[in-house]
Coordinates of C-alpha atoms in Angstrom, one line a residue:
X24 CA 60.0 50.4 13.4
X25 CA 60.4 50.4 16.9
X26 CA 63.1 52.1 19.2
X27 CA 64.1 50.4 22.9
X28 CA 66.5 52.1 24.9
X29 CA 68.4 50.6 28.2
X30 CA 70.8 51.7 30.8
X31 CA 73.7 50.1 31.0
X32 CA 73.8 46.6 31.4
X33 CA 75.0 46.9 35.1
X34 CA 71.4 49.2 35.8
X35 CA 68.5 48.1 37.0
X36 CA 64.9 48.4 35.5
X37 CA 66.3 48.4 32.1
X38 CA 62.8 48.0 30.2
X39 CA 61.4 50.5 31.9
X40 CA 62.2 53.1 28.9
X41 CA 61.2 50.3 26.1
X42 CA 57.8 49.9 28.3
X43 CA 57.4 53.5 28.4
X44 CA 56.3 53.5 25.0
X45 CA 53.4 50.8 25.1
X46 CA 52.2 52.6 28.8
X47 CA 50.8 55.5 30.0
X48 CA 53.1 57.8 27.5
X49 CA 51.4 56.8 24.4
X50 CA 48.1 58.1 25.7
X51 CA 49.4 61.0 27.9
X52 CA 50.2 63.4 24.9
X53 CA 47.3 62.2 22.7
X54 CA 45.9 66.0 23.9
X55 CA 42.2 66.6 23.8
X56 CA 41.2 68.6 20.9
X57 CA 44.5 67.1 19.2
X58 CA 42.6 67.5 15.7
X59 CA 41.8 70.9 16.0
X60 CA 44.9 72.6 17.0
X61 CA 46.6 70.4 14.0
X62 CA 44.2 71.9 11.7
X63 CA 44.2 75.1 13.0
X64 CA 48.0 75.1 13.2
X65 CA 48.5 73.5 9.3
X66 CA 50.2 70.0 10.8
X67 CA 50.9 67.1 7.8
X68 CA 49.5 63.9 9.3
X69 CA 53.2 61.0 8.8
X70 CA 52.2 58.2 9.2
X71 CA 53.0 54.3 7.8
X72 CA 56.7 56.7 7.1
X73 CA 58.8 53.6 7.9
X74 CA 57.7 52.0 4.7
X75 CA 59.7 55.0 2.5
X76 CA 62.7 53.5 4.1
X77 CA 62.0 50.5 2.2
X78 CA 64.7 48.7 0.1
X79 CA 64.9 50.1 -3.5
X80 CA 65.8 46.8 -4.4
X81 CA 62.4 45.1 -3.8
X82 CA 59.6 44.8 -6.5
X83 CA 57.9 47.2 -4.6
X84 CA 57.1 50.0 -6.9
X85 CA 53.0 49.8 -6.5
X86 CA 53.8 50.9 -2.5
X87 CA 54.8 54.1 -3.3
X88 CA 51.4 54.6 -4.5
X89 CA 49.9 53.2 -2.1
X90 CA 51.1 54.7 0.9
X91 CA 50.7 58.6 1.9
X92 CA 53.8 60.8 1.0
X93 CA 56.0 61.8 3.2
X94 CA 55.5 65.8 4.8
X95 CA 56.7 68.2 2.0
X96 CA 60.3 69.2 2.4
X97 CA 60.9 66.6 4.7
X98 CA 63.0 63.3 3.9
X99 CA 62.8 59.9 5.8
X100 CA 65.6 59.9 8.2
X101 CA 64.3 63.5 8.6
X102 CA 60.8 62.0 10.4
X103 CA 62.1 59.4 11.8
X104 CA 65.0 61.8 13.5
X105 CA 61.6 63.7 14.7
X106 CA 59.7 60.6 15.9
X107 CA 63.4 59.5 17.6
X108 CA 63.7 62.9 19.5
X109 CA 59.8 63.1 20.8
X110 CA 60.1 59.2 21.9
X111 CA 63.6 59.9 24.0
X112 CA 61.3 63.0 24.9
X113 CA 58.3 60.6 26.5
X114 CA 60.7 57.9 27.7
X115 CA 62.0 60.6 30.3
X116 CA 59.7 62.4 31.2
X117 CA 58.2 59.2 32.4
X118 CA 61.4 58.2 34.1
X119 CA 61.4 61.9 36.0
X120 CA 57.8 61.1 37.2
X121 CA 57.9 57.5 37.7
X122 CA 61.2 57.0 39.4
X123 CA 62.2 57.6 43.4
X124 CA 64.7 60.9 42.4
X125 CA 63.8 60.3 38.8
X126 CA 65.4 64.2 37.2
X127 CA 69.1 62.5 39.0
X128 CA 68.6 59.2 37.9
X129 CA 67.6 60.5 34.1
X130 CA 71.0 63.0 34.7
X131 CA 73.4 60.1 36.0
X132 CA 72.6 57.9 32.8
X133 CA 71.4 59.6 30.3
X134 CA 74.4 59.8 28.6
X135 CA 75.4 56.1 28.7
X136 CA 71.8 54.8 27.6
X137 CA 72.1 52.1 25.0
X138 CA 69.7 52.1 22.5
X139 CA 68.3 48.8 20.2
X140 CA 66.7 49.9 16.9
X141 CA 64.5 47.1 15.3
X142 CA 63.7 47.3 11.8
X143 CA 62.0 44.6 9.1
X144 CA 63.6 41.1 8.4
X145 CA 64.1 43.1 4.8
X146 CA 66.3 46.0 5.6
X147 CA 70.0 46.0 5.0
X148 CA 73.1 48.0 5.7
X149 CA 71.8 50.6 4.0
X150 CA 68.3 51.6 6.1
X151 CA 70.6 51.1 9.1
X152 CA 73.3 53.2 8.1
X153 CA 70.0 55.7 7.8
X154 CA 68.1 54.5 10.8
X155 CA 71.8 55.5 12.6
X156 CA 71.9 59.1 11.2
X157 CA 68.3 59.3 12.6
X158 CA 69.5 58.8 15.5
X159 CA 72.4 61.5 15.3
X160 CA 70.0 64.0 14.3
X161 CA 67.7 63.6 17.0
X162 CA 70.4 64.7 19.4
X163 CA 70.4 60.0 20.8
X164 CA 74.1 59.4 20.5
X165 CA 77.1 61.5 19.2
X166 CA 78.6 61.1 15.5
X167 CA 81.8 59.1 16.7
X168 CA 83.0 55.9 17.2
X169 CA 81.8 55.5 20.9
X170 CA 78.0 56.7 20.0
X171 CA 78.0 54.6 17.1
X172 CA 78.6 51.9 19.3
X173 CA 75.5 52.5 21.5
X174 CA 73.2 51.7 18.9
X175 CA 72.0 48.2 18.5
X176 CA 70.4 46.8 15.5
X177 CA 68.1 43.6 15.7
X178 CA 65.7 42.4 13.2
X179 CA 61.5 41.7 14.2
X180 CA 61.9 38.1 13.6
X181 CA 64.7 37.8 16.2
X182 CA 63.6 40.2 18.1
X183 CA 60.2 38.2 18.1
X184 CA 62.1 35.0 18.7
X185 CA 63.3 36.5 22.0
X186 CA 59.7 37.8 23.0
X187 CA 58.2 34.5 22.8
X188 CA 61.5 32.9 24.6
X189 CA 60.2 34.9 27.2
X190 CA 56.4 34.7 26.9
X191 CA 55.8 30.9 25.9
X192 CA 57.6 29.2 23.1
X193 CA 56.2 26.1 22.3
X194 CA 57.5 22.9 24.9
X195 CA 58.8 21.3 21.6
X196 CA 61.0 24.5 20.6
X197 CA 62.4 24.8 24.3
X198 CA 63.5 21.0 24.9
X199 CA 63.9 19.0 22.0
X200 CA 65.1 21.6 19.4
X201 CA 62.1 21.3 17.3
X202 CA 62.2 24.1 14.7
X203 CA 59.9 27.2 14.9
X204 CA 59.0 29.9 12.3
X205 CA 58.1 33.2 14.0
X206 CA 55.6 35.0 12.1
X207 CA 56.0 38.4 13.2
X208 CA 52.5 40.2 11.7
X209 CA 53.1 43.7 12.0
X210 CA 51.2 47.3 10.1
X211 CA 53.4 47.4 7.5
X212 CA 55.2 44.5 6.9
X213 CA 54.9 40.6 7.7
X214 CA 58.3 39.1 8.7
X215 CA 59.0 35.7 8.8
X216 CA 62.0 33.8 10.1
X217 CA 62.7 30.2 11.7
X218 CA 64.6 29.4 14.7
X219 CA 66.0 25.8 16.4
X220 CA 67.5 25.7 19.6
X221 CA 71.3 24.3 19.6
X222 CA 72.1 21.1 21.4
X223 CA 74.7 23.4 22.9
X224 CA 72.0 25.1 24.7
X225 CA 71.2 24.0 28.1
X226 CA 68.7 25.3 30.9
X227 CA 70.8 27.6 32.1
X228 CA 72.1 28.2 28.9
X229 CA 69.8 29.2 26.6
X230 CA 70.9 29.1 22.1
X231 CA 69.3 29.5 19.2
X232 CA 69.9 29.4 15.7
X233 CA 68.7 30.6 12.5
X234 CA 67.8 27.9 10.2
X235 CA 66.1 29.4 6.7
X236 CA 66.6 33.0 5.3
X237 CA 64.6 35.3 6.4
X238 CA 61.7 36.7 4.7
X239 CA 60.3 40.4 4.8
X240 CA 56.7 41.1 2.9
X241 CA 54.5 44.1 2.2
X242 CA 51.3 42.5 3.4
X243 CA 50.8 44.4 6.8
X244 CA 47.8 44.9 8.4
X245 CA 47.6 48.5 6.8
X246 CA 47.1 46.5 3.1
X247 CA 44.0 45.5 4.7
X248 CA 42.7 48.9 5.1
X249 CA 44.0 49.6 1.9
X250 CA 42.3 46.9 -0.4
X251 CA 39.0 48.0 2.0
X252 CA 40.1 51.7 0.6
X253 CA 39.6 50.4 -2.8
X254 CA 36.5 48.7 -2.6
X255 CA 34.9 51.7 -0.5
X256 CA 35.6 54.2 -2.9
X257 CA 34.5 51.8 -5.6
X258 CA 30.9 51.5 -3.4
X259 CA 30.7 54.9 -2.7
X260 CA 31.5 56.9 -6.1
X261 CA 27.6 57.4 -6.0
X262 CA 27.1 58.4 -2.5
X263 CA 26.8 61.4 -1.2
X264 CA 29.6 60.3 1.5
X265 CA 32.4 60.4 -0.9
X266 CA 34.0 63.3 1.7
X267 CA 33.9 61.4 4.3
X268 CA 35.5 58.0 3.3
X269 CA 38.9 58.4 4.9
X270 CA 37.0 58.7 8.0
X271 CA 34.9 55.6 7.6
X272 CA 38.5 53.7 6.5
X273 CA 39.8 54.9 10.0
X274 CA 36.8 53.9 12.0
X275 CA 37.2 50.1 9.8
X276 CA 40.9 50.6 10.8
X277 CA 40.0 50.8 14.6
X278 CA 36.8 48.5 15.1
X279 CA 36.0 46.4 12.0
X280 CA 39.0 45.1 11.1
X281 CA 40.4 44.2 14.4
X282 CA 36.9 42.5 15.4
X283 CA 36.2 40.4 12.0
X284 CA 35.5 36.7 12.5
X285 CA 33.0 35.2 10.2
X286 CA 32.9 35.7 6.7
X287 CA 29.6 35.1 6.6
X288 CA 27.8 37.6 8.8
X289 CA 27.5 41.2 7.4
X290 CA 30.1 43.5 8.9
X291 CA 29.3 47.1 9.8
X292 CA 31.5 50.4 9.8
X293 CA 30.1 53.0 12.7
X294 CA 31.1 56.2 11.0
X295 CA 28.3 59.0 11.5
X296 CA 25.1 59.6 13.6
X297 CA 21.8 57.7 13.6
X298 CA 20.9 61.0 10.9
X299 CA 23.5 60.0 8.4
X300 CA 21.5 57.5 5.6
X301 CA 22.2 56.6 2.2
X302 CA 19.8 52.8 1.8
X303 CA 21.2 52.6 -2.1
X304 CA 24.4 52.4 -0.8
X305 CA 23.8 50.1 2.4
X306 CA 23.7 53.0 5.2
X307 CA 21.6 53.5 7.7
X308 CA 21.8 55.2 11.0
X309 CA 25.6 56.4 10.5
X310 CA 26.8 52.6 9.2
X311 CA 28.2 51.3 6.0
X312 CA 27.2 47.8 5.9
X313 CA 29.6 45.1 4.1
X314 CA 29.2 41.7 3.5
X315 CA 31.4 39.4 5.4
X316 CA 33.1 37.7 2.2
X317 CA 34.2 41.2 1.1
X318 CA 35.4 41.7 4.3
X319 CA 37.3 38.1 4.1
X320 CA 39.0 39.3 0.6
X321 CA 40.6 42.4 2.2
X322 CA 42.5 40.1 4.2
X323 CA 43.1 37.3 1.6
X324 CA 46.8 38.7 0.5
X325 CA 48.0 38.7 3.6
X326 CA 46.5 35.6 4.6
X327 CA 48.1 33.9 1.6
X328 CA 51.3 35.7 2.4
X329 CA 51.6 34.2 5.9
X330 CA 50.9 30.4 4.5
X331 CA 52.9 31.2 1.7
X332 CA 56.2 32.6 3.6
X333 CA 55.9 29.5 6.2
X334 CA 55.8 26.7 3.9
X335 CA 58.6 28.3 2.2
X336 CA 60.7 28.3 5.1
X337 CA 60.1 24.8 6.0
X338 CA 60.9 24.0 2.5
X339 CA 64.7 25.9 2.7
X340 CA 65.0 24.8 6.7
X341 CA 68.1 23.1 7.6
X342 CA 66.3 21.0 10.2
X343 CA 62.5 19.9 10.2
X344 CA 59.7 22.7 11.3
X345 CA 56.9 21.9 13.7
X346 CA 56.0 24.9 15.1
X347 CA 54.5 28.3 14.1
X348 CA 54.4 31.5 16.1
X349 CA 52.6 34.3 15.4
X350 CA 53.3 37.9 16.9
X351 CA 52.6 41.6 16.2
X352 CA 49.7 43.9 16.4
X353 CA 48.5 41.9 13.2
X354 CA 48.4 38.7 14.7
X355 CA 46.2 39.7 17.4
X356 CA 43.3 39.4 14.3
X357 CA 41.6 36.3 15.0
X358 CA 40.4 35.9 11.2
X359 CA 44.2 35.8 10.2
X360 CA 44.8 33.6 13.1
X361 CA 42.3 31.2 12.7
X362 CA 42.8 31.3 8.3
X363 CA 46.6 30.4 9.0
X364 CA 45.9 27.8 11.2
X365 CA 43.2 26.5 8.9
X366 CA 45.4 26.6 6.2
X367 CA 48.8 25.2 8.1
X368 CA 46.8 22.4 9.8
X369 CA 47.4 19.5 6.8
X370 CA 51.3 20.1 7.1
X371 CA 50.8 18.9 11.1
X372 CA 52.2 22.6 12.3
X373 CA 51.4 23.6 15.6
X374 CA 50.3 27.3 15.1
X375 CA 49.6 29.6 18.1
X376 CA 50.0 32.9 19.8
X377 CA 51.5 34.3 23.0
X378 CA 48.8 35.0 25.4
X379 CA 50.6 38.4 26.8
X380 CA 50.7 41.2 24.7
X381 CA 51.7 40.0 21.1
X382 CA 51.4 44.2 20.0
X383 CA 54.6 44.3 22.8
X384 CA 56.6 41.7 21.3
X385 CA 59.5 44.1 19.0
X386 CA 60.0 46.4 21.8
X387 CA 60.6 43.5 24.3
X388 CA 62.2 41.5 22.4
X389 CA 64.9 44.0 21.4
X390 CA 65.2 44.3 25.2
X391 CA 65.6 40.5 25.5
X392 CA 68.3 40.5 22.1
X393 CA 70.3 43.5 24.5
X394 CA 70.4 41.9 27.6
X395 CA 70.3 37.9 26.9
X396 CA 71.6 37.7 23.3
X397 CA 69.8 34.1 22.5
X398 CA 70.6 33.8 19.2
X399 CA 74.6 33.2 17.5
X400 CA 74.0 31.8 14.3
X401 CA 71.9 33.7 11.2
X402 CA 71.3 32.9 7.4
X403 CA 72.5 34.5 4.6
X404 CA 69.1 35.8 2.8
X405 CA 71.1 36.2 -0.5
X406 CA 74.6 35.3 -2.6
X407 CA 77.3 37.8 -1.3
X408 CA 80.1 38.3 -3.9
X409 CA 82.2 41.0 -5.6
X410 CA 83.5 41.6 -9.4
X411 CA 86.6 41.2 -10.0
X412 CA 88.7 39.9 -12.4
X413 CA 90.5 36.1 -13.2
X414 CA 93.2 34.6 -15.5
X415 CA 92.0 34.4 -18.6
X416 CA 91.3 30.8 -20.2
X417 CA 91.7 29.8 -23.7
X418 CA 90.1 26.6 -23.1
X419 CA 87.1 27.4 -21.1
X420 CA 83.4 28.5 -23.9
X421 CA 82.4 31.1 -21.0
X422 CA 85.7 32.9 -21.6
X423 CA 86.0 33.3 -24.9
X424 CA 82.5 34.4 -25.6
X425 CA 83.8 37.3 -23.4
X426 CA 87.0 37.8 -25.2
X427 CA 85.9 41.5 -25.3
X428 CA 86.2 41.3 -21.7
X429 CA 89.8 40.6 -21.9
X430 CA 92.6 42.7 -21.3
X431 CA 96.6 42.3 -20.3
X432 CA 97.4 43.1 -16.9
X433 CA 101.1 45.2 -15.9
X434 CA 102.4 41.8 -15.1
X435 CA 101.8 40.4 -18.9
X436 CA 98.8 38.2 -17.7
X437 CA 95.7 38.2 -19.9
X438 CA 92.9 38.5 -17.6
X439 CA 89.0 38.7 -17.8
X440 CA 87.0 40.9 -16.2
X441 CA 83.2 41.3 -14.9
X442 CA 83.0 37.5 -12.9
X443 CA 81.2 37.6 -9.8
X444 CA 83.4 36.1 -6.9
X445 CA 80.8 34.3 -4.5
X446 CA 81.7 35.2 -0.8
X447 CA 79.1 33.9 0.8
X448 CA 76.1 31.6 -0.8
X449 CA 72.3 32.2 -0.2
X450 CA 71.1 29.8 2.5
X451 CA 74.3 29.7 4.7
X452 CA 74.2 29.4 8.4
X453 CA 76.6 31.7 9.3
X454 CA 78.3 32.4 13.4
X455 CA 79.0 35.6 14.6
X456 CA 82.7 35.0 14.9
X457 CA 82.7 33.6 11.5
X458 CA 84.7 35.4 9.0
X459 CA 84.6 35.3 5.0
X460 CA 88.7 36.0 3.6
X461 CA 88.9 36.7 0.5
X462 CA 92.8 37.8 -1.1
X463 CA 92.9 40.4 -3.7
X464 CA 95.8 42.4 -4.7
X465 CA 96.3 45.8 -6.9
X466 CA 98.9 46.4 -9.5
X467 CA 99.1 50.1 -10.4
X468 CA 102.2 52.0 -11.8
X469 CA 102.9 54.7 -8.9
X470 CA 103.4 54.4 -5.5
X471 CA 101.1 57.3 -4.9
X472 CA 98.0 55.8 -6.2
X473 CA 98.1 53.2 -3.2
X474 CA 96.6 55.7 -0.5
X475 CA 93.4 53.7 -0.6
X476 CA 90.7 51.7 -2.2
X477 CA 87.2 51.0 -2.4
X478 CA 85.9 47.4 -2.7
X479 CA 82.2 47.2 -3.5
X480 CA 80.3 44.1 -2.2
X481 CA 77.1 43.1 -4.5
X482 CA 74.7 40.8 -3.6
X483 CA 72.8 38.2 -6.3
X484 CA 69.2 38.0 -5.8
X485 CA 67.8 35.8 -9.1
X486 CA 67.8 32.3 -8.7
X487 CA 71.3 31.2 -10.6
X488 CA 72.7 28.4 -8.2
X489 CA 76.2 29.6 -8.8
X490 CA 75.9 33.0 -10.2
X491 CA 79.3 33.7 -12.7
X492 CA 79.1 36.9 -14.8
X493 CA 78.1 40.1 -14.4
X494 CA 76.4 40.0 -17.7
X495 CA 73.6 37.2 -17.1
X496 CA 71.1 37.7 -15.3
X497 CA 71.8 41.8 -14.5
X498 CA 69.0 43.1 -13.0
X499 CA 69.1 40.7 -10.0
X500 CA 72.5 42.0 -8.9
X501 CA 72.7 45.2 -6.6
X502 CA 75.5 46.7 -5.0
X503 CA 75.0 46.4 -1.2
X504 CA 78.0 48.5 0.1
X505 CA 81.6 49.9 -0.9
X506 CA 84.5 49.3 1.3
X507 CA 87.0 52.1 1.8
X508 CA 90.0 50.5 2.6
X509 CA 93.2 52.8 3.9
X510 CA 96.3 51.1 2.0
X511 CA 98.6 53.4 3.1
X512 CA 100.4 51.4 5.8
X513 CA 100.6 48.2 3.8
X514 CA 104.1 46.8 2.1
X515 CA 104.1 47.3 -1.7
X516 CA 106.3 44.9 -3.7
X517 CA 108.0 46.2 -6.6
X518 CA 108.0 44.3 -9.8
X519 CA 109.2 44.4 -13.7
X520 CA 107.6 43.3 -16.7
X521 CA 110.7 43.8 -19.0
X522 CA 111.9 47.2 -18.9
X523 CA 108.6 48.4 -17.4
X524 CA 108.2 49.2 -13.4
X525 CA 105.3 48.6 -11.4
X526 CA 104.1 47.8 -8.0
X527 CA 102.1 45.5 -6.5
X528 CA 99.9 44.9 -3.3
X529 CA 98.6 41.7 -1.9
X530 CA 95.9 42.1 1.2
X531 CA 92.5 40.3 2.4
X532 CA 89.4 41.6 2.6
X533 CA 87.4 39.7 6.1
X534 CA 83.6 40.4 5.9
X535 CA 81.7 39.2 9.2
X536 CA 78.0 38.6 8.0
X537 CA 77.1 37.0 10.8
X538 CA 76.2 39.7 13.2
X539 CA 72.6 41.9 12.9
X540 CA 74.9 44.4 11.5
X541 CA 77.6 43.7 8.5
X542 CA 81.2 44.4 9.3
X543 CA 84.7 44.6 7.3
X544 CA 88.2 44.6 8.1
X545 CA 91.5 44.4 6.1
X546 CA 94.2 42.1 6.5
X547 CA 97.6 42.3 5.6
X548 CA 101.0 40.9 6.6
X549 CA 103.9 42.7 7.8
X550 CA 107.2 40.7 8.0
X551 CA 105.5 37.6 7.8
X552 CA 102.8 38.5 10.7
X553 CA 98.9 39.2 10.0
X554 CA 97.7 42.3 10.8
X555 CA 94.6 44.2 10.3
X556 CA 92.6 47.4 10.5
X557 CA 89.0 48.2 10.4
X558 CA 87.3 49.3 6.8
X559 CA 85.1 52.0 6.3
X560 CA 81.6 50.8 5.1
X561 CA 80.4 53.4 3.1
X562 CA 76.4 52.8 1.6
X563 CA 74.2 55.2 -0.8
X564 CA 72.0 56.7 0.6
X565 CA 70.0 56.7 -2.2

């Protein structure tokens, strides 16, 4: 995760803040003797945290053991609120120090500052809806309309896709619309997405779209470190420098890793001193010696991965892909660089890398998404929908094997309930001024119950084409969101059914999935005119 923060758009030097981070701050407070006073002082190392704010919803059980635990009584949104608070911290005090009358400049803005929040191609309303109270805790924006609306949300892969708009997309992508998957290689996750420039989109007039769903996998360049974690302990169960493994995996963290090349030259882990020798178990002189081919298998999942997630975006690309960009601290690996190219090179893909800074690209490129917004169109990564339930049909095989299912409605109609109304299909390109209606109405007895309501929107994740029932295929639907909808100032019509009362309200539910953040309104008409209201979006936190 990364956090960018900007002045107002009518400010100058608005990346200064976002650059803060990559600069001189990230060194400044690395104090001398850093590992001492954390001992000394009881301090629990969090680190890869941004992986427990993961999606439930992926099969991504094996993580949780995989990754270190989160600081005991402390929850996610917790350490990120921390890591939040000490970043706004570093961003300005560098502004005091940096700027001509930095302490006024911090005090004139510092309570208008925008701030974009990147997250994995993966997360959904939910880690955002988290990622927001984060934000609240650390003391960034207010708990009110008007703070919540100086956070920004962008995804990696877009926010990659306005890094390298910046820093070298390929000619093809810029002038003739050729299509481009941006591989954004980061610790913990790889996130891939594809991209075409519009024929909209002139010189001066830069416009992208989304052209594929986008993917988000678990094959970071920390899964490299783990796998070598594996096989280290596995080498090393006879060694007398079984203590001291997690300090070897950090020292193949920081040199080996990044510097691996050739498979077939042996690779060495500096650990120790010239006195620290085990020959049985290839160390000498304070170096674990590995062969380069077990080196190469470390990397092999997330190689695969990478290959594995561009093909598949070509295949589900709504316009032909020739180009492939990789950014992220990962990508600066020259064995995963030169294995994807290797790999990509009989499909005729062009893969490269920015030449500046591809660690940079996240926080930039959230800059980039604030200010120059390149990109109006995305795709829907799953099926949208919500149960309700429909007229019941005699005719129809599906119905009647879910005659249990049935039931009369306080208008006399026999209805059926549990079947999935698609709102929006997997693989849609959708607009940001797009909106999904979808008319529902309530029939309840009392006037009194119409206060309000909650709609739940699900999403279908399995691989039905036209997903129907509730009751097929179960596991791969998951609620994404409940709507709270205030019915309080809508018409109610009053109907009979015989002797028996009742009242009933028709109203539309507009979604808007087409923005990096999911909206919802409700429409209604009142003599004859639409009119509408925002919805609460309300998400589980757990």
């Amino acid at each position: 995760m990364n956090s960018s923060a900007a002045p107002p758009k009518s400010l100058p030097s608005s990346t200064t803040i976002a650059q803060a981070k990559h600069g001189q701050l990230a060194l400044k407070h690395r104090k001398e003797g850093i590992f001492e006073i954390a001992e000394d002082q009881g301090w629990v190392k969090a680190q890869w945290f941004k992986l427990h704010l993961r999606p439930k919803s992926y099969n991504t059980q094996q993580i949780t053991s995989e990754i270190p635990p989160l600081p005991p009584g402390k929850t996610v949104v917790a350490v990120i609120s921390d890591y939040l608070k000490y970043m706004l911290h570093c961003a300005e005090l560098y502004v005091k120090d940096t700027h001509v009358n930095g302490p006024e400049f911090w005090r004139s803005m510092e309570g208008e500052i925008d701030y974009v929040l990147s997250h994995p191609n993966g997360w959904e309303g939910a880690q955002q809806d988290q990622m927001r109270k984060a934000a609240i805790m650390a003391g960034l924006i207010s708990d009110n309309p008007a703070g919540h609306a100086r956070i920004s949300f962008v995804t990696e892969g877009e926010a990659s896709l306005h890094f390298s708009i910046q820093n070298g997309l390929p000619t093809g992508a810029m002038t003739t619309g050729d299509g481009v998957v941006m591989v954004d290689a980061g610790g913990g996750t790889v996130d891939i997405s594809a991209y075409g420039r519009t024929s909209a989109g002139s010189d001066r007039d830069t416009v992208f779209e989304e052209i594929a769903p986008p993917q988000c996998h678990f094959h970071g360049s920390i899964f490299v470190t783990i796998h070598a974690g594996v096989f280290v302990r596995s080498f090393l169960r006879e060694s007398s420098f079984q203590e001291d493994i997690e300090h070897i995996l950090s020292c193949f963290d920081k040199t080996t890793k990044p510097r691996f090349r050739n498979k077939d030259e042996p690779q060495y882990i500096k650990f120790g001193s010239t006195r620290d020798n085990d020959p049985a178990c290839n160390i000498r002189f304070g170096q674990l010696k590995l062969d380069g081919s077990d080196v190469a298998r470390f990397f092999e999942p997330s190689v695969k991965c990478v290959v594995n997630g561009v093909l598949e975006q070509r295949r589900q690309a709504h316009r032909p892909i020739s180009h492939v960009v990789l950014v992220g601290g990962f990508a600066a690996s020259d064995w995963l660089f030169a294995k994807v190219q290797e790999a990509l090179r009989p499909y005729s893909l062009n893969v490269v890398r920015p030449e500046n800074h591809v660690n940079k690209a996240v926080s930039d490129g959230a800059i980039s998404f604030y200010l120059d917004h390149f990109v109006n169109t995305r795709v829907s990564k799953m099926t949208y929908g919500n149960f309700c339930h429909i007229p019941f049909l005699e005719n129809d095989p599906e119905h009647r094997t879910r005659f249990q299912n049935a039931f009369l409605s306080f208008g006399g109609q026999r209805r059926i309930k549990d079947s999935f109304d698609i709102i929006l299909a997997k693989n849609v390109q959708v607009s940001e001024t797009k909106e999904f209606k979808r008319p529902y109405f309530r029939e309840l007895e009392r006037k009194s119950d119409f206060k309000k309501a909650l709609f739940e929107v699900w999403a279908y994740r399995g691989l039905i084409p036209q997903p129907r029932w509730r009751d097929l295929d179960t596991q791969n639907y998951t609620q994404i969101c409940t709507i709270e909808i205030d019915l309080s100032k809508l018409a109610l019509q009053q109907k009979k059914n015989g002797p028996k009362v009742f009242y009933r309200l028709d109203y539309e539910i507009v979604l808007l999935f087409g923005l990096t953040e999911f909206k919802a309104q409700i429409a209604y008409k009142d003599n004859g005119v639409e009119k509408r209201s925002e919805a609460k979006v309300i998400y589980d936190d757990s």
